[in-house]
mmCIF file of C-alpha atoms in Angstrom:
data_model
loop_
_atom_site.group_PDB
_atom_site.id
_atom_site.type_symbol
_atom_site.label_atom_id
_atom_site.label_comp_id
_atom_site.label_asym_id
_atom_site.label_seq_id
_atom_site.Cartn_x
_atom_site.Cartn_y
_atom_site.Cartn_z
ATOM 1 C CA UNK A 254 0.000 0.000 0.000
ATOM 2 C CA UNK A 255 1.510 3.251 -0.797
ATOM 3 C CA UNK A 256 1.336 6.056 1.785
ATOM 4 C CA UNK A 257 2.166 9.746 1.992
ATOM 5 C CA UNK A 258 4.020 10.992 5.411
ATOM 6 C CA UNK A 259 2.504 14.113 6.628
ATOM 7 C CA UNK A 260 5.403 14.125 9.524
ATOM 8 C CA UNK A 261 8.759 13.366 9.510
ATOM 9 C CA UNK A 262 9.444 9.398 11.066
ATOM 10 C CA UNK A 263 12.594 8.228 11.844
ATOM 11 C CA UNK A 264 12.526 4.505 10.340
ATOM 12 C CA UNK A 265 10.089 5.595 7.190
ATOM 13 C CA UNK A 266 11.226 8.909 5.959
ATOM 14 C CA UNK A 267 10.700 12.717 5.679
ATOM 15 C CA UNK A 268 7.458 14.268 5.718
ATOM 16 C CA UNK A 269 5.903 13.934 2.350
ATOM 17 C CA UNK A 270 7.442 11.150 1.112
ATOM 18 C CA UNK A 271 5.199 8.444 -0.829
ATOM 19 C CA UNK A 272 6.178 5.326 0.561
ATOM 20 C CA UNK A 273 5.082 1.391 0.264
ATOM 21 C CA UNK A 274 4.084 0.023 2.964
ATOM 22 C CA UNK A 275 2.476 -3.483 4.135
ATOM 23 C CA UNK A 276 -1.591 -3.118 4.307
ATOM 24 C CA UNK A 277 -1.552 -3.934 8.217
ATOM 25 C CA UNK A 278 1.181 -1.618 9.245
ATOM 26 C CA UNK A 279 -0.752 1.159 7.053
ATOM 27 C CA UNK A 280 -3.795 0.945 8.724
ATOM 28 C CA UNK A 281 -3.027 -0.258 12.098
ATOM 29 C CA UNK A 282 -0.589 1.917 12.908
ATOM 30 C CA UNK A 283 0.580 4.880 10.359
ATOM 31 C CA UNK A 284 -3.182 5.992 9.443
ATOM 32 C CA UNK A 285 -4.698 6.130 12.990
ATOM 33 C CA UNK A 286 -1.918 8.063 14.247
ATOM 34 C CA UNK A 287 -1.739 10.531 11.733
ATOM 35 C CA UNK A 288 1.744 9.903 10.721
ATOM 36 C CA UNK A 289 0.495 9.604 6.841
ATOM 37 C CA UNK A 290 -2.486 8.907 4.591
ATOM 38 C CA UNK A 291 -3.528 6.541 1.703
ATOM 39 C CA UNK A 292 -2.039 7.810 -1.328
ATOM 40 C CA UNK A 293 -4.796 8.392 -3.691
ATOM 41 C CA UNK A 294 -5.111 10.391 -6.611
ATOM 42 C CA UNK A 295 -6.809 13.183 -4.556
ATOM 43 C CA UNK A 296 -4.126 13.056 -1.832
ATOM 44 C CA UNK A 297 -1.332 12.926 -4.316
ATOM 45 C CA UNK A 298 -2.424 16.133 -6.007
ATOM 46 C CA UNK A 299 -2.648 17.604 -2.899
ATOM 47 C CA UNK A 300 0.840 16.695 -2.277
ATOM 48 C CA UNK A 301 1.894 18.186 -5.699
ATOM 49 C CA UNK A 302 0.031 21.398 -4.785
ATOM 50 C CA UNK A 303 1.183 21.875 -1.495
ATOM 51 C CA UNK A 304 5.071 21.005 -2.447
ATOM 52 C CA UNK A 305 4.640 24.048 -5.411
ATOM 53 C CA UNK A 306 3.405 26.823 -2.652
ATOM 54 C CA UNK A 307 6.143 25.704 -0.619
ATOM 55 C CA UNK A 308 8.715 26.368 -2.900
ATOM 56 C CA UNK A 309 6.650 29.042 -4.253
ATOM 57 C CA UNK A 310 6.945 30.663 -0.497
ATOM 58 C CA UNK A 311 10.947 29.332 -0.433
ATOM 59 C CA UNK A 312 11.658 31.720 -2.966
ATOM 60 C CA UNK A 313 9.657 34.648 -1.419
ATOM 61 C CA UNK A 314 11.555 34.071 1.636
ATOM 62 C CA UNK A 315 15.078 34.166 -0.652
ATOM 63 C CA UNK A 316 14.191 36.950 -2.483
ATOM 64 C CA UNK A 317 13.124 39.138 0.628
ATOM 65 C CA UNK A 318 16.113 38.121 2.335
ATOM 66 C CA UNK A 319 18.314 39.173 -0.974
ATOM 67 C CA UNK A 320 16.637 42.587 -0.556
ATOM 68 C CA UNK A 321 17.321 42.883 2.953
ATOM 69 C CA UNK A 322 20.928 41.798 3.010
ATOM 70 C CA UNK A 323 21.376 44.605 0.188
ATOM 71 C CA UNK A 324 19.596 47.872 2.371
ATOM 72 C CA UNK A 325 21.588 46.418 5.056
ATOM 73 C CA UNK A 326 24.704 46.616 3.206
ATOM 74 C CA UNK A 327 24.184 49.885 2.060
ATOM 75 C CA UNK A 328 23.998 51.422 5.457
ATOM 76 C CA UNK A 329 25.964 51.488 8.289
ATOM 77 C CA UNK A 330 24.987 51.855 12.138
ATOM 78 C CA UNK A 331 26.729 53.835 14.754
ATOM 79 C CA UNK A 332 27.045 52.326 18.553
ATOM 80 C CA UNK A 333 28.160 54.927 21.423
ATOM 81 C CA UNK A 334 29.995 53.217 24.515
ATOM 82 C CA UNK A 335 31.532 54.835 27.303
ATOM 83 C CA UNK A 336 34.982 55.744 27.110
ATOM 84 C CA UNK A 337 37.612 54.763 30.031
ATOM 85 C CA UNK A 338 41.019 56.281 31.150
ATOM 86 C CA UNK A 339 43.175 57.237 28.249
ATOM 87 C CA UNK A 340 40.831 57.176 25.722
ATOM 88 C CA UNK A 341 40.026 53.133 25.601
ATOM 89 C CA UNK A 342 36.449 51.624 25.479
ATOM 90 C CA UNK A 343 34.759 50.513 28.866
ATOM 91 C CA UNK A 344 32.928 47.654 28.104
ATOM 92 C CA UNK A 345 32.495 45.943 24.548
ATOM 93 C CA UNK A 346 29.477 46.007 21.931
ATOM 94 C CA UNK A 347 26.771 43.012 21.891
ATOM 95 C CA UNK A 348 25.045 42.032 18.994
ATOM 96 C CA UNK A 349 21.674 43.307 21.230
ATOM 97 C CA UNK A 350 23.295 46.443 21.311
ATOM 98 C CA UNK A 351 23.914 46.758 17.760
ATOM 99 C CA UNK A 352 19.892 45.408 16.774
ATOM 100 C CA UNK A 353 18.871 48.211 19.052
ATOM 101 C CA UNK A 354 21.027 50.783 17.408
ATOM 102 C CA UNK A 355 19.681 49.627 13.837
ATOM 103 C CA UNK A 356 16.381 49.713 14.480
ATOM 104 C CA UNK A 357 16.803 53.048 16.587
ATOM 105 C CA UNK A 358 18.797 54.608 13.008
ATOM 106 C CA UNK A 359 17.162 52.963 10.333
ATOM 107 C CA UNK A 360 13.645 51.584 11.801
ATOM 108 C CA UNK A 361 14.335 48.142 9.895
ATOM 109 C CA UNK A 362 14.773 45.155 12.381
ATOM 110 C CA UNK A 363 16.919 42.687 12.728
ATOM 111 C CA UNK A 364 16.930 39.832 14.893
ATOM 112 C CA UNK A 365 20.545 40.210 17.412
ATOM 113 C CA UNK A 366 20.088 35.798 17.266
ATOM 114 C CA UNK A 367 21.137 36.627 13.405
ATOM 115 C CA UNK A 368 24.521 39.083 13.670
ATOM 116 C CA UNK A 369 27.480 37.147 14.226
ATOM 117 C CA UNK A 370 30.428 39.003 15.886
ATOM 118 C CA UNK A 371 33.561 37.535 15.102
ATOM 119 C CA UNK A 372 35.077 38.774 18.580
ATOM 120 C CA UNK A 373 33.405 41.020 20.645
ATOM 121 C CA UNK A 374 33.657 44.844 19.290
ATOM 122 C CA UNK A 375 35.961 46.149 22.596
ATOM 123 C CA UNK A 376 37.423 49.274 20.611
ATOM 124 C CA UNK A 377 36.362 52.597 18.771
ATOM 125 C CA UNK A 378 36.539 51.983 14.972
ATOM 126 C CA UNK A 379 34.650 50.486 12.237
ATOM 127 C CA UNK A 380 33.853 46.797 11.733
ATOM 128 C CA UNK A 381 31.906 44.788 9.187
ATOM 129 C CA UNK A 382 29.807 42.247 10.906
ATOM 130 C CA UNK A 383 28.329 39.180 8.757
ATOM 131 C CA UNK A 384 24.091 38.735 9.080
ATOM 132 C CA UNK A 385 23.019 35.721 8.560
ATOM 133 C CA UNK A 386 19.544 36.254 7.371
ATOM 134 C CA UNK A 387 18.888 33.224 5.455
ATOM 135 C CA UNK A 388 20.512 29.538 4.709
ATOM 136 C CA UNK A 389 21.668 31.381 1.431
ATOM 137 C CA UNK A 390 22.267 34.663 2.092
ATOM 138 C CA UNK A 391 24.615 36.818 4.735
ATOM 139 C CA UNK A 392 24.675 40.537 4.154
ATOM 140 C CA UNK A 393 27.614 42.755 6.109
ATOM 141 C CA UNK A 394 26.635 45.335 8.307
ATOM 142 C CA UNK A 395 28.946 48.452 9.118
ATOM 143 C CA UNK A 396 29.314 49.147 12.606
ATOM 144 C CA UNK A 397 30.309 52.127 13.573
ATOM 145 C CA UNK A 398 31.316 52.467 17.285
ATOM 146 C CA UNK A 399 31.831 55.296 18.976
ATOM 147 C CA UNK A 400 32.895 57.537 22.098
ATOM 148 C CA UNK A 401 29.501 58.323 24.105
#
């Protein structure tokens, strides 16, 4: 019998995969417990129509994320810290602190879980910092810091 996952299983495979399986195991256990359904001709277009908006909505997601990572690149953001004896930082830039700053400048948002500091930012100057906004696209942010 040939069933489509809705649910990813460990010993049958990923969610919507068609898969053959033995008429007993099918109905006894996969059906009842949701883990797939018969694969008819109305369930397998279903299938076909539901893997096209996903990659229809894949591509949104890539595209959007394209645009981002290029606004992003095209402006920088300036972070004021405190300044210690002789002139040196006191204290170092987070990536919270340099979300806050971007949204603050620029009113675009960007998740701090996303910037990736390569070290932590513990001096005045300029820095590019990588943004991981999608699987397939990082954009590089300017950061600006700054004597408060």
């Amino acid at each position: 019998m040939k069933i489509i996952l809705l649910q990813d299983e460990k010993k049958l495979g990923k969610k919507g995969d068609i898969i053959e399986a033995s008429e007993g195991y099918a109905r006894n256990y996969i059906i009842p417990k949701k883990i797939g359904v018969e694969a008819t001709p109305k369930n397998m277009n279903d299938l076909k129509l539901q893997k096209a908006n996903e990659s229809k909505i894949a591509q949104e997601q890539l595209d959007a994320a394209k645009a981002l990572a290029a606004e992003i690149e095209s402006k920088q953001v300036t972070v004021k810290i405190k300044a210690g004896e002789g002139g040196k930082a006191f204290g170092s830039v987070s990536s919270k602190e340099i979300a806050a700053a971007y949204k603050e400048q620029h009113n675009i948002e960007i998740d701090k879980k996303k910037i990736q500091l390569p070290e932590s930012l513990k001096s005045f100057g300029s820095y590019e910092v990588s943004v991981k906004l999608h699987p397939q696209v990082t954009g590089k942010l300017t950061v600006k810091v700054t004597e408060a």
